[in-house]
Amino acid sequence: MKELLSLIKGDNPCYFIQYTVQDGEIIILDGHKSYPTDGGKHPDLIWGDAMAELRPNEEVISKFEKDGINWDRAQEIREKLLNEKQ
């Protein structure tokens, strides 16, 4: 319902996405899409893993919209990153 009302009012969605890049592929580790309810412009918060090759926000948003989150792959990457830090 909130999404529909925002679209009617012309509000754009805002994204909160964490990603990494492995073998040239963007892997979404976590993501959320929301719609502002106050009619204001909210910033997109998109951050890449410090070890990743950064990608343009538009490319990351497109990947998130197209494929969503592969939770198994995201968990595998998180575990790998944690093991590397130890």
PDB file of C-alpha atoms in Angstrom:
ATOM      1  CA  MET A   1       0.000   0.000   0.000  1.00  0.00           C
ATOM      2  CA  LYS A   2       2.817   2.397   0.919  1.00  0.00           C
ATOM      3  CA  GLU A   3       4.505   1.633  -2.404  1.00  0.00           C
ATOM      4  CA  LEU A   4       1.325   2.360  -4.354  1.00  0.00           C
ATOM      5  CA  LEU A   5       0.712   5.663  -2.543  1.00  0.00           C
ATOM      6  CA  SER A   6       4.300   6.737  -3.135  1.00  0.00           C
ATOM      7  CA  LEU A   7       4.071   5.915  -6.829  1.00  0.00           C
ATOM      8  CA  ILE A   8       0.827   7.898  -7.131  1.00  0.00           C
ATOM      9  CA  LYS A   9       2.504  10.879  -5.453  1.00  0.00           C
ATOM     10  CA  GLY A  10       5.538  10.499  -7.722  1.00  0.00           C
ATOM     11  CA  ASP A  11       7.987   9.643  -4.936  1.00  0.00           C
ATOM     12  CA  ASN A  12      11.017   7.645  -6.016  1.00  0.00           C
ATOM     13  CA  PRO A  13      12.125   4.634  -3.980  1.00  0.00           C
ATOM     14  CA  CYS A  14      15.250   4.816  -1.872  1.00  0.00           C
ATOM     15  CA  TYR A  15      17.677   1.938  -1.565  1.00  0.00           C
ATOM     16  CA  PHE A  16      19.879   0.612   1.205  1.00  0.00           C
ATOM     17  CA  ILE A  17      22.217  -1.931  -0.390  1.00  0.00           C
ATOM     18  CA  GLN A  18      25.431  -3.612   0.690  1.00  0.00           C
ATOM     19  CA  TYR A  19      27.368  -5.432  -2.001  1.00  0.00           C
ATOM     20  CA  THR A  20      30.683  -6.902  -3.005  1.00  0.00           C
ATOM     21  CA  VAL A  21      32.220  -7.825  -6.354  1.00  0.00           C
ATOM     22  CA  GLN A  22      33.631 -11.286  -6.985  1.00  0.00           C
ATOM     23  CA  ASP A  23      35.092 -12.314 -10.346  1.00  0.00           C
ATOM     24  CA  GLY A  24      33.533  -9.198 -11.873  1.00  0.00           C
ATOM     25  CA  GLU A  25      30.027 -10.090 -10.631  1.00  0.00           C
ATOM     26  CA  ILE A  26      28.096  -7.853  -8.248  1.00  0.00           C
ATOM     27  CA  ILE A  27      26.886  -9.879  -5.270  1.00  0.00           C
ATOM     28  CA  ILE A  28      24.221  -8.240  -3.121  1.00  0.00           C
ATOM     29  CA  LEU A  29      24.932  -9.048   0.528  1.00  0.00           C
ATOM     30  CA  ASP A  30      21.943  -7.190   1.931  1.00  0.00           C
ATOM     31  CA  GLY A  31      19.376  -4.846   0.521  1.00  0.00           C
ATOM     32  CA  HIS A  32      16.192  -2.971   1.222  1.00  0.00           C
ATOM     33  CA  LYS A  33      13.962  -0.785  -0.923  1.00  0.00           C
ATOM     34  CA  SER A  34      11.592   1.664   0.713  1.00  0.00           C
ATOM     35  CA  TYR A  35       9.379   4.546  -0.223  1.00  0.00           C
ATOM     36  CA  PRO A  36       9.415   7.872   1.598  1.00  0.00           C
ATOM     37  CA  THR A  37       6.103   8.822   3.168  1.00  0.00           C
ATOM     38  CA  ASP A  38       6.853  12.492   3.752  1.00  0.00           C
ATOM     39  CA  GLY A  39       7.254  13.450   0.095  1.00  0.00           C
ATOM     40  CA  GLY A  40      10.910  14.295   0.666  1.00  0.00           C
ATOM     41  CA  LYS A  41      13.989  13.094  -1.166  1.00  0.00           C
ATOM     42  CA  HIS A  42      15.836  10.421   0.762  1.00  0.00           C
ATOM     43  CA  PRO A  43      19.397   9.454  -0.081  1.00  0.00           C
ATOM     44  CA  ASP A  44      20.334   6.085  -1.477  1.00  0.00           C
ATOM     45  CA  LEU A  45      22.770   4.386   0.899  1.00  0.00           C
ATOM     46  CA  ILE A  46      24.780   1.975  -1.205  1.00  0.00           C
ATOM     47  CA  TRP A  47      28.112   0.715   0.016  1.00  0.00           C
ATOM     48  CA  GLY A  48      30.526  -1.819  -1.327  1.00  0.00           C
ATOM     49  CA  ASP A  49      32.796  -4.079   0.644  1.00  0.00           C
ATOM     50  CA  ALA A  50      36.140  -2.343   1.201  1.00  0.00           C
ATOM     51  CA  MET A  51      37.928  -5.102  -0.711  1.00  0.00           C
ATOM     52  CA  ALA A  52      35.550  -4.943  -3.697  1.00  0.00           C
ATOM     53  CA  GLU A  53      35.839  -3.097  -6.946  1.00  0.00           C
ATOM     54  CA  LEU A  54      33.267  -0.344  -6.521  1.00  0.00           C
ATOM     55  CA  ARG A  55      30.451  -0.063  -9.042  1.00  0.00           C
ATOM     56  CA  PRO A  56      28.152   2.867  -9.931  1.00  0.00           C
ATOM     57  CA  ASN A  57      25.012   3.099  -7.783  1.00  0.00           C
ATOM     58  CA  GLU A  58      22.773   2.686 -10.835  1.00  0.00           C
ATOM     59  CA  GLU A  59      24.448  -0.606 -11.709  1.00  0.00           C
ATOM     60  CA  VAL A  60      24.062  -1.944  -8.152  1.00  0.00           C
ATOM     61  CA  ILE A  61      20.399  -0.859  -7.958  1.00  0.00           C
ATOM     62  CA  SER A  62      19.719  -2.522 -11.326  1.00  0.00           C
ATOM     63  CA  LYS A  63      21.296  -5.782 -10.120  1.00  0.00           C
ATOM     64  CA  PHE A  64      19.238  -5.623  -6.883  1.00  0.00           C
ATOM     65  CA  GLU A  65      15.994  -4.958  -8.805  1.00  0.00           C
ATOM     66  CA  LYS A  66      16.690  -7.730 -11.331  1.00  0.00           C
ATOM     67  CA  ASP A  67      18.014 -10.535  -9.122  1.00  0.00           C
ATOM     68  CA  GLY A  68      17.328  -9.555  -5.513  1.00  0.00           C
ATOM     69  CA  ILE A  69      19.518 -11.187  -2.889  1.00  0.00           C
ATOM     70  CA  ASN A  70      20.950 -14.675  -3.252  1.00  0.00           C
ATOM     71  CA  TRP A  71      20.998 -15.442   0.471  1.00  0.00           C
ATOM     72  CA  ASP A  72      23.130 -18.588   0.130  1.00  0.00           C
ATOM     73  CA  ARG A  73      25.787 -16.754  -1.871  1.00  0.00           C
ATOM     74  CA  ALA A  74      25.654 -13.757   0.476  1.00  0.00           C
ATOM     75  CA  GLN A  75      26.203 -16.019   3.507  1.00  0.00           C
ATOM     76  CA  GLU A  76      29.134 -17.701   1.769  1.00  0.00           C
ATOM     77  CA  ILE A  77      30.765 -14.310   1.076  1.00  0.00           C
ATOM     78  CA  ARG A  78      30.121 -13.050   4.636  1.00  0.00           C
ATOM     79  CA  GLU A  79      31.785 -16.160   6.096  1.00  0.00           C
ATOM     80  CA  LYS A  80      34.746 -15.750   3.746  1.00  0.00           C
ATOM     81  CA  LEU A  81      35.160 -12.082   4.742  1.00  0.00           C
ATOM     82  CA  LEU A  82      34.978 -12.954   8.441  1.00  0.00           C
ATOM     83  CA  ASN A  83      37.572 -15.707   8.048  1.00  0.00           C
ATOM     84  CA  GLU A  84      39.924 -13.331   6.226  1.00  0.00           C
ATOM     85  CA  LYS A  85      39.694 -10.806   9.080  1.00  0.00           C
ATOM     86  CA  GLN A  86      40.643 -13.415  11.692  1.00  0.00           C
TER      87      GLN A  86
END
